[in-house]
Amino acid sequence: QSDIAFYSINDRLAEAEGTRMLAMIINIFCLLFTGILTLIALANVFNTVTNGLILRRREFAVMRSVGLSNRQFRAMIMDECAAWCLRGLVPGIVLSLGVSWLLFRSVSGSMTGMTFTLPWGYVALAFAMTAVAIAASVAYGMRRCKADSVVEALRMDNA
């Protein structure tokens, strides 16, 4: 017979639950990926700053021998580290916002009702974590630099 009617039944509640679960899985994946990248970045920042300070002990010893005070030395190191921080954070945040936008565009094609919002909390967290990593590495590096006397630091390079 040609009078057969086709009916479709949509379960909107199941669709909404599936969409919510997919969004949660994507969020968990992104947060785990971000956490791993954050730990790698923090280790790199600590390693770079600390090794940079330790390798320049002779330079710092020469500066101290010509009259650079401890306060001026700390200010110089903090200015350097702030510059390193900004050189890494600004392009990193711009790049991460671009990636966030691209991820939003790819996900919003399959899910409706999503809006893009800038993740200001994560941006603030990135600034805070970078500041903590810089402060910890500077404190460690400066302690290592101060452990040597000026004469010892100059002598070690010649040996």
JSON list of C-alpha atoms in Angstrom, two decimals:
[
{"chain": "A", "resi": 1, "resn": "GLN", "atom": "CA", "xyz": [0.00, 0.00, 0.00]},
{"chain": "A", "resi": 2, "resn": "SER", "atom": "CA", "xyz": [1.10, 3.54, -0.67]},
{"chain": "A", "resi": 3, "resn": "ASP", "atom": "CA", "xyz": [-0.74, 4.98, 2.34]},
{"chain": "A", "resi": 4, "resn": "ILE", "atom": "CA", "xyz": [2.01, 4.00, 4.76]},
{"chain": "A", "resi": 5, "resn": "ALA", "atom": "CA", "xyz": [2.94, 6.95, 6.88]},
{"chain": "A", "resi": 6, "resn": "PHE", "atom": "CA", "xyz": [6.41, 7.35, 8.20]},
{"chain": "A", "resi": 7, "resn": "TYR", "atom": "CA", "xyz": [6.75, 8.77, 11.62]},
{"chain": "A", "resi": 8, "resn": "SER", "atom": "CA", "xyz": [9.94, 9.82, 13.28]},
{"chain": "A", "resi": 9, "resn": "ILE", "atom": "CA", "xyz": [10.32, 10.09, 16.98]},
{"chain": "A", "resi": 10, "resn": "ASN", "atom": "CA", "xyz": [13.01, 12.37, 18.36]},
{"chain": "A", "resi": 11, "resn": "ASP", "atom": "CA", "xyz": [14.14, 12.13, 21.91]},
{"chain": "A", "resi": 12, "resn": "ARG", "atom": "CA", "xyz": [15.21, 15.72, 22.62]},
{"chain": "A", "resi": 13, "resn": "LEU", "atom": "CA", "xyz": [16.17, 14.89, 26.18]},
{"chain": "A", "resi": 14, "resn": "ALA", "atom": "CA", "xyz": [18.56, 12.16, 25.03]},
{"chain": "A", "resi": 15, "resn": "GLU", "atom": "CA", "xyz": [20.01, 14.49, 22.38]},
{"chain": "A", "resi": 16, "resn": "ALA", "atom": "CA", "xyz": [20.60, 17.21, 24.97]},
{"chain": "A", "resi": 17, "resn": "GLU", "atom": "CA", "xyz": [22.22, 14.72, 27.35]},
{"chain": "A", "resi": 18, "resn": "GLY", "atom": "CA", "xyz": [24.45, 13.42, 24.56]},
{"chain": "A", "resi": 19, "resn": "THR", "atom": "CA", "xyz": [25.49, 16.94, 23.64]},
{"chain": "A", "resi": 20, "resn": "ARG", "atom": "CA", "xyz": [26.20, 17.76, 27.28]},
{"chain": "A", "resi": 21, "resn": "MET", "atom": "CA", "xyz": [28.30, 14.62, 27.68]},
{"chain": "A", "resi": 22, "resn": "LEU", "atom": "CA", "xyz": [30.25, 15.40, 24.49]},
{"chain": "A", "resi": 23, "resn": "ALA", "atom": "CA", "xyz": [30.95, 18.93, 25.71]},
{"chain": "A", "resi": 24, "resn": "MET", "atom": "CA", "xyz": [32.09, 17.56, 29.08]},
{"chain": "A", "resi": 25, "resn": "ILE", "atom": "CA", "xyz": [34.43, 15.06, 27.41]},
{"chain": "A", "resi": 26, "resn": "ILE", "atom": "CA", "xyz": [35.90, 17.81, 25.24]},
{"chain": "A", "resi": 27, "resn": "ASN", "atom": "CA", "xyz": [36.37, 20.05, 28.30]},
{"chain": "A", "resi": 28, "resn": "ILE", "atom": "CA", "xyz": [38.08, 17.28, 30.26]},
{"chain": "A", "resi": 29, "resn": "PHE", "atom": "CA", "xyz": [40.36, 16.48, 27.33]},
{"chain": "A", "resi": 30, "resn": "CYS", "atom": "CA", "xyz": [41.28, 20.14, 26.89]},
{"chain": "A", "resi": 31, "resn": "LEU", "atom": "CA", "xyz": [41.93, 20.63, 30.61]},
{"chain": "A", "resi": 32, "resn": "LEU", "atom": "CA", "xyz": [44.15, 17.53, 30.81]},
{"chain": "A", "resi": 33, "resn": "PHE", "atom": "CA", "xyz": [46.07, 18.58, 27.72]},
{"chain": "A", "resi": 34, "resn": "THR", "atom": "CA", "xyz": [46.45, 22.08, 29.12]},
{"chain": "A", "resi": 35, "resn": "GLY", "atom": "CA", "xyz": [47.62, 20.71, 32.48]},
{"chain": "A", "resi": 36, "resn": "ILE", "atom": "CA", "xyz": [50.32, 18.62, 30.85]},
{"chain": "A", "resi": 37, "resn": "LEU", "atom": "CA", "xyz": [51.47, 21.53, 28.70]},
{"chain": "A", "resi": 38, "resn": "THR", "atom": "CA", "xyz": [51.47, 23.79, 31.75]},
{"chain": "A", "resi": 39, "resn": "LEU", "atom": "CA", "xyz": [53.71, 21.45, 33.71]},
{"chain": "A", "resi": 40, "resn": "ILE", "atom": "CA", "xyz": [56.12, 21.19, 30.78]},
{"chain": "A", "resi": 41, "resn": "ALA", "atom": "CA", "xyz": [56.16, 24.97, 30.37]},
{"chain": "A", "resi": 42, "resn": "LEU", "atom": "CA", "xyz": [56.76, 25.57, 34.10]},
{"chain": "A", "resi": 43, "resn": "ALA", "atom": "CA", "xyz": [59.65, 23.11, 34.10]},
{"chain": "A", "resi": 44, "resn": "ASN", "atom": "CA", "xyz": [61.13, 24.83, 31.04]},
{"chain": "A", "resi": 45, "resn": "VAL", "atom": "CA", "xyz": [60.79, 28.28, 32.59]},
{"chain": "A", "resi": 46, "resn": "PHE", "atom": "CA", "xyz": [62.42, 27.14, 35.83]},
{"chain": "A", "resi": 47, "resn": "ASN", "atom": "CA", "xyz": [65.23, 25.38, 33.98]},
{"chain": "A", "resi": 48, "resn": "THR", "atom": "CA", "xyz": [65.92, 28.27, 31.59]},
{"chain": "A", "resi": 49, "resn": "VAL", "atom": "CA", "xyz": [65.93, 31.01, 34.21]},
{"chain": "A", "resi": 50, "resn": "THR", "atom": "CA", "xyz": [67.93, 29.03, 36.75]},
{"chain": "A", "resi": 51, "resn": "ASN", "atom": "CA", "xyz": [70.57, 27.89, 34.25]},
{"chain": "A", "resi": 52, "resn": "GLY", "atom": "CA", "xyz": [70.81, 31.40, 32.80]},
{"chain": "A", "resi": 53, "resn": "LEU", "atom": "CA", "xyz": [71.57, 32.81, 36.22]},
{"chain": "A", "resi": 54, "resn": "ILE", "atom": "CA", "xyz": [74.00, 30.07, 37.19]},
{"chain": "A", "resi": 55, "resn": "LEU", "atom": "CA", "xyz": [75.94, 30.32, 33.92]},
{"chain": "A", "resi": 56, "resn": "ARG", "atom": "CA", "xyz": [76.34, 34.07, 34.38]},
{"chain": "A", "resi": 57, "resn": "ARG", "atom": "CA", "xyz": [77.91, 33.87, 37.85]},
{"chain": "A", "resi": 58, "resn": "ARG", "atom": "CA", "xyz": [81.18, 35.33, 36.61]},
{"chain": "A", "resi": 59, "resn": "GLU", "atom": "CA", "xyz": [79.41, 38.28, 35.01]},
{"chain": "A", "resi": 60, "resn": "PHE", "atom": "CA", "xyz": [77.51, 38.90, 38.25]},
{"chain": "A", "resi": 61, "resn": "ALA", "atom": "CA", "xyz": [80.72, 38.61, 40.26]},
{"chain": "A", "resi": 62, "resn": "VAL", "atom": "CA", "xyz": [82.37, 41.25, 38.09]},
{"chain": "A", "resi": 63, "resn": "MET", "atom": "CA", "xyz": [79.36, 43.54, 38.53]},
{"chain": "A", "resi": 64, "resn": "ARG", "atom": "CA", "xyz": [79.47, 43.10, 42.30]},
{"chain": "A", "resi": 65, "resn": "SER", "atom": "CA", "xyz": [83.21, 43.71, 42.38]},
{"chain": "A", "resi": 66, "resn": "VAL", "atom": "CA", "xyz": [82.76, 47.10, 40.71]},
{"chain": "A", "resi": 67, "resn": "GLY", "atom": "CA", "xyz": [80.14, 48.18, 43.23]},
{"chain": "A", "resi": 68, "resn": "LEU", "atom": "CA", "xyz": [76.73, 46.78, 42.27]},
{"chain": "A", "resi": 69, "resn": "SER", "atom": "CA", "xyz": [74.73, 46.56, 45.49]},
{"chain": "A", "resi": 70, "resn": "ASN", "atom": "CA", "xyz": [72.56, 43.59, 46.41]},
{"chain": "A", "resi": 71, "resn": "ARG", "atom": "CA", "xyz": [69.43, 45.71, 45.89]},
{"chain": "A", "resi": 72, "resn": "GLN", "atom": "CA", "xyz": [70.56, 46.81, 42.43]},
{"chain": "A", "resi": 73, "resn": "PHE", "atom": "CA", "xyz": [71.48, 43.21, 41.60]},
{"chain": "A", "resi": 74, "resn": "ARG", "atom": "CA", "xyz": [68.01, 41.95, 42.62]},
{"chain": "A", "resi": 75, "resn": "ALA", "atom": "CA", "xyz": [66.33, 44.75, 40.65]},
{"chain": "A", "resi": 76, "resn": "MET", "atom": "CA", "xyz": [68.39, 43.91, 37.56]},
{"chain": "A", "resi": 77, "resn": "ILE", "atom": "CA", "xyz": [67.52, 40.21, 37.79]},
{"chain": "A", "resi": 78, "resn": "MET", "atom": "CA", "xyz": [63.83, 40.92, 38.40]},
{"chain": "A", "resi": 79, "resn": "ASP", "atom": "CA", "xyz": [63.71, 43.27, 35.39]},
{"chain": "A", "resi": 80, "resn": "GLU", "atom": "CA", "xyz": [65.32, 40.61, 33.23]},
{"chain": "A", "resi": 81, "resn": "CYS", "atom": "CA", "xyz": [62.90, 37.97, 34.43]},
{"chain": "A", "resi": 82, "resn": "ALA", "atom": "CA", "xyz": [59.90, 40.25, 33.91]},
{"chain": "A", "resi": 83, "resn": "ALA", "atom": "CA", "xyz": [61.07, 40.77, 30.32]},
{"chain": "A", "resi": 84, "resn": "TRP", "atom": "CA", "xyz": [61.39, 36.99, 29.83]},
{"chain": "A", "resi": 85, "resn": "CYS", "atom": "CA", "xyz": [57.94, 36.57, 31.33]},
{"chain": "A", "resi": 86, "resn": "LEU", "atom": "CA", "xyz": [56.36, 39.08, 28.96]},
{"chain": "A", "resi": 87, "resn": "ARG", "atom": "CA", "xyz": [58.20, 37.71, 25.92]},
{"chain": "A", "resi": 88, "resn": "GLY", "atom": "CA", "xyz": [56.71, 34.30, 26.65]},
{"chain": "A", "resi": 89, "resn": "LEU", "atom": "CA", "xyz": [53.28, 35.23, 27.98]},
{"chain": "A", "resi": 90, "resn": "VAL", "atom": "CA", "xyz": [52.10, 37.72, 25.38]},
{"chain": "A", "resi": 91, "resn": "PRO", "atom": "CA", "xyz": [52.63, 35.54, 22.28]},
{"chain": "A", "resi": 92, "resn": "GLY", "atom": "CA", "xyz": [51.51, 32.47, 24.24]},
{"chain": "A", "resi": 93, "resn": "ILE", "atom": "CA", "xyz": [48.24, 34.05, 25.28]},
{"chain": "A", "resi": 94, "resn": "VAL", "atom": "CA", "xyz": [47.57, 35.40, 21.79]},
{"chain": "A", "resi": 95, "resn": "LEU", "atom": "CA", "xyz": [48.26, 31.97, 20.31]},
{"chain": "A", "resi": 96, "resn": "SER", "atom": "CA", "xyz": [46.12, 30.20, 22.90]},
{"chain": "A", "resi": 97, "resn": "LEU", "atom": "CA", "xyz": [43.21, 32.57, 22.28]},
{"chain": "A", "resi": 98, "resn": "GLY", "atom": "CA", "xyz": [43.51, 31.83, 18.55]},
{"chain": "A", "resi": 99, "resn": "VAL", "atom": "CA", "xyz": [43.49, 28.09, 19.22]},
{"chain": "A", "resi": 100, "resn": "SER", "atom": "CA", "xyz": [40.50, 28.51, 21.55]},
{"chain": "A", "resi": 101, "resn": "TRP", "atom": "CA", "xyz": [38.63, 30.35, 18.81]},
{"chain": "A", "resi": 102, "resn": "LEU", "atom": "CA", "xyz": [39.45, 27.63, 16.26]},
{"chain": "A", "resi": 103, "resn": "LEU", "atom": "CA", "xyz": [38.32, 24.91, 18.67]},
{"chain": "A", "resi": 104, "resn": "PHE", "atom": "CA", "xyz": [35.11, 26.83, 19.30]},
{"chain": "A", "resi": 105, "resn": "ARG", "atom": "CA", "xyz": [34.48, 27.17, 15.56]},
{"chain": "A", "resi": 106, "resn": "SER", "atom": "CA", "xyz": [35.02, 23.45, 14.97]},
{"chain": "A", "resi": 107, "resn": "VAL", "atom": "CA", "xyz": [32.82, 22.39, 17.90]},
{"chain": "A", "resi": 108, "resn": "SER", "atom": "CA", "xyz": [30.09, 24.98, 17.28]},
{"chain": "A", "resi": 109, "resn": "GLY", "atom": "CA", "xyz": [29.51, 23.50, 13.83]},
{"chain": "A", "resi": 110, "resn": "SER", "atom": "CA", "xyz": [28.17, 20.32, 15.40]},
{"chain": "A", "resi": 111, "resn": "MET", "atom": "CA", "xyz": [26.55, 21.84, 18.50]},
{"chain": "A", "resi": 112, "resn": "THR", "atom": "CA", "xyz": [24.14, 24.70, 18.54]},
{"chain": "A", "resi": 113, "resn": "GLY", "atom": "CA", "xyz": [23.62, 27.28, 21.22]},
{"chain": "A", "resi": 114, "resn": "MET", "atom": "CA", "xyz": [27.28, 27.72, 22.14]},
{"chain": "A", "resi": 115, "resn": "THR", "atom": "CA", "xyz": [28.82, 31.15, 22.51]},
{"chain": "A", "resi": 116, "resn": "PHE", "atom": "CA", "xyz": [32.50, 32.03, 22.57]},
{"chain": "A", "resi": 117, "resn": "THR", "atom": "CA", "xyz": [33.73, 33.69, 25.71]},
{"chain": "A", "resi": 118, "resn": "LEU", "atom": "CA", "xyz": [37.28, 34.60, 26.48]},
{"chain": "A", "resi": 119, "resn": "PRO", "atom": "CA", "xyz": [38.65, 32.43, 29.28]},
{"chain": "A", "resi": 120, "resn": "TRP", "atom": "CA", "xyz": [39.80, 35.30, 31.51]},
{"chain": "A", "resi": 121, "resn": "GLY", "atom": "CA", "xyz": [40.18, 33.01, 34.52]},
{"chain": "A", "resi": 122, "resn": "TYR", "atom": "CA", "xyz": [42.67, 30.85, 32.63]},
{"chain": "A", "resi": 123, "resn": "VAL", "atom": "CA", "xyz": [44.53, 33.93, 31.36]},
{"chain": "A", "resi": 124, "resn": "ALA", "atom": "CA", "xyz": [44.87, 35.15, 34.95]},
{"chain": "A", "resi": 125, "resn": "LEU", "atom": "CA", "xyz": [45.97, 31.67, 36.02]},
{"chain": "A", "resi": 126, "resn": "ALA", "atom": "CA", "xyz": [48.65, 31.67, 33.29]},
{"chain": "A", "resi": 127, "resn": "PHE", "atom": "CA", "xyz": [49.97, 35.03, 34.52]},
{"chain": "A", "resi": 128, "resn": "ALA", "atom": "CA", "xyz": [49.98, 33.84, 38.14]},
{"chain": "A", "resi": 129, "resn": "MET", "atom": "CA", "xyz": [51.66, 30.52, 37.41]},
{"chain": "A", "resi": 130, "resn": "THR", "atom": "CA", "xyz": [54.32, 32.19, 35.27]},
{"chain": "A", "resi": 131, "resn": "ALA", "atom": "CA", "xyz": [55.00, 34.75, 38.00]},
{"chain": "A", "resi": 132, "resn": "VAL", "atom": "CA", "xyz": [55.35, 31.97, 40.58]},
{"chain": "A", "resi": 133, "resn": "ALA", "atom": "CA", "xyz": [57.68, 29.97, 38.32]},
{"chain": "A", "resi": 134, "resn": "ILE", "atom": "CA", "xyz": [59.81, 33.03, 37.62]},
{"chain": "A", "resi": 135, "resn": "ALA", "atom": "CA", "xyz": [59.94, 33.98, 41.31]},
{"chain": "A", "resi": 136, "resn": "ALA", "atom": "CA", "xyz": [60.90, 30.45, 42.39]},
{"chain": "A", "resi": 137, "resn": "SER", "atom": "CA", "xyz": [63.57, 30.09, 39.74]},
{"chain": "A", "resi": 138, "resn": "VAL", "atom": "CA", "xyz": [65.01, 33.54, 40.45]},
{"chain": "A", "resi": 139, "resn": "ALA", "atom": "CA", "xyz": [65.12, 32.82, 44.17]},
{"chain": "A", "resi": 140, "resn": "TYR", "atom": "CA", "xyz": [66.86, 29.50, 43.57]},
{"chain": "A", "resi": 141, "resn": "GLY", "atom": "CA", "xyz": [69.28, 30.93, 41.00]},
{"chain": "A", "resi": 142, "resn": "MET", "atom": "CA", "xyz": [70.15, 33.96, 43.13]},
{"chain": "A", "resi": 143, "resn": "ARG", "atom": "CA", "xyz": [70.76, 31.74, 46.15]},
{"chain": "A", "resi": 144, "resn": "ARG", "atom": "CA", "xyz": [73.14, 29.67, 44.02]},
{"chain": "A", "resi": 145, "resn": "CYS", "atom": "CA", "xyz": [74.84, 32.85, 42.75]},
{"chain": "A", "resi": 146, "resn": "LYS", "atom": "CA", "xyz": [75.19, 34.31, 46.25]},
{"chain": "A", "resi": 147, "resn": "ALA", "atom": "CA", "xyz": [76.63, 31.09, 47.64]},
{"chain": "A", "resi": 148, "resn": "ASP", "atom": "CA", "xyz": [79.91, 31.83, 45.87]},
{"chain": "A", "resi": 149, "resn": "SER", "atom": "CA", "xyz": [82.07, 34.72, 46.87]},
{"chain": "A", "resi": 150, "resn": "VAL", "atom": "CA", "xyz": [83.20, 37.13, 44.17]},
{"chain": "A", "resi": 151, "resn": "VAL", "atom": "CA", "xyz": [86.69, 35.67, 44.17]},
{"chain": "A", "resi": 152, "resn": "GLU", "atom": "CA", "xyz": [85.41, 32.08, 43.97]},
{"chain": "A", "resi": 153, "resn": "ALA", "atom": "CA", "xyz": [83.05, 32.88, 41.10]},
{"chain": "A", "resi": 154, "resn": "LEU", "atom": "CA", "xyz": [85.86, 34.56, 39.15]},
{"chain": "A", "resi": 155, "resn": "ARG", "atom": "CA", "xyz": [88.30, 31.72, 39.92]},
{"chain": "A", "resi": 156, "resn": "MET", "atom": "CA", "xyz": [85.85, 28.92, 38.89]},
{"chain": "A", "resi": 157, "resn": "ASP", "atom": "CA", "xyz": [85.57, 30.25, 35.35]},
{"chain": "A", "resi": 158, "resn": "ASN", "atom": "CA", "xyz": [89.34, 30.27, 34.87]},
{"chain": "A", "resi": 159, "resn": "ALA", "atom": "CA", "xyz": [89.80, 26.69, 36.08]}
]
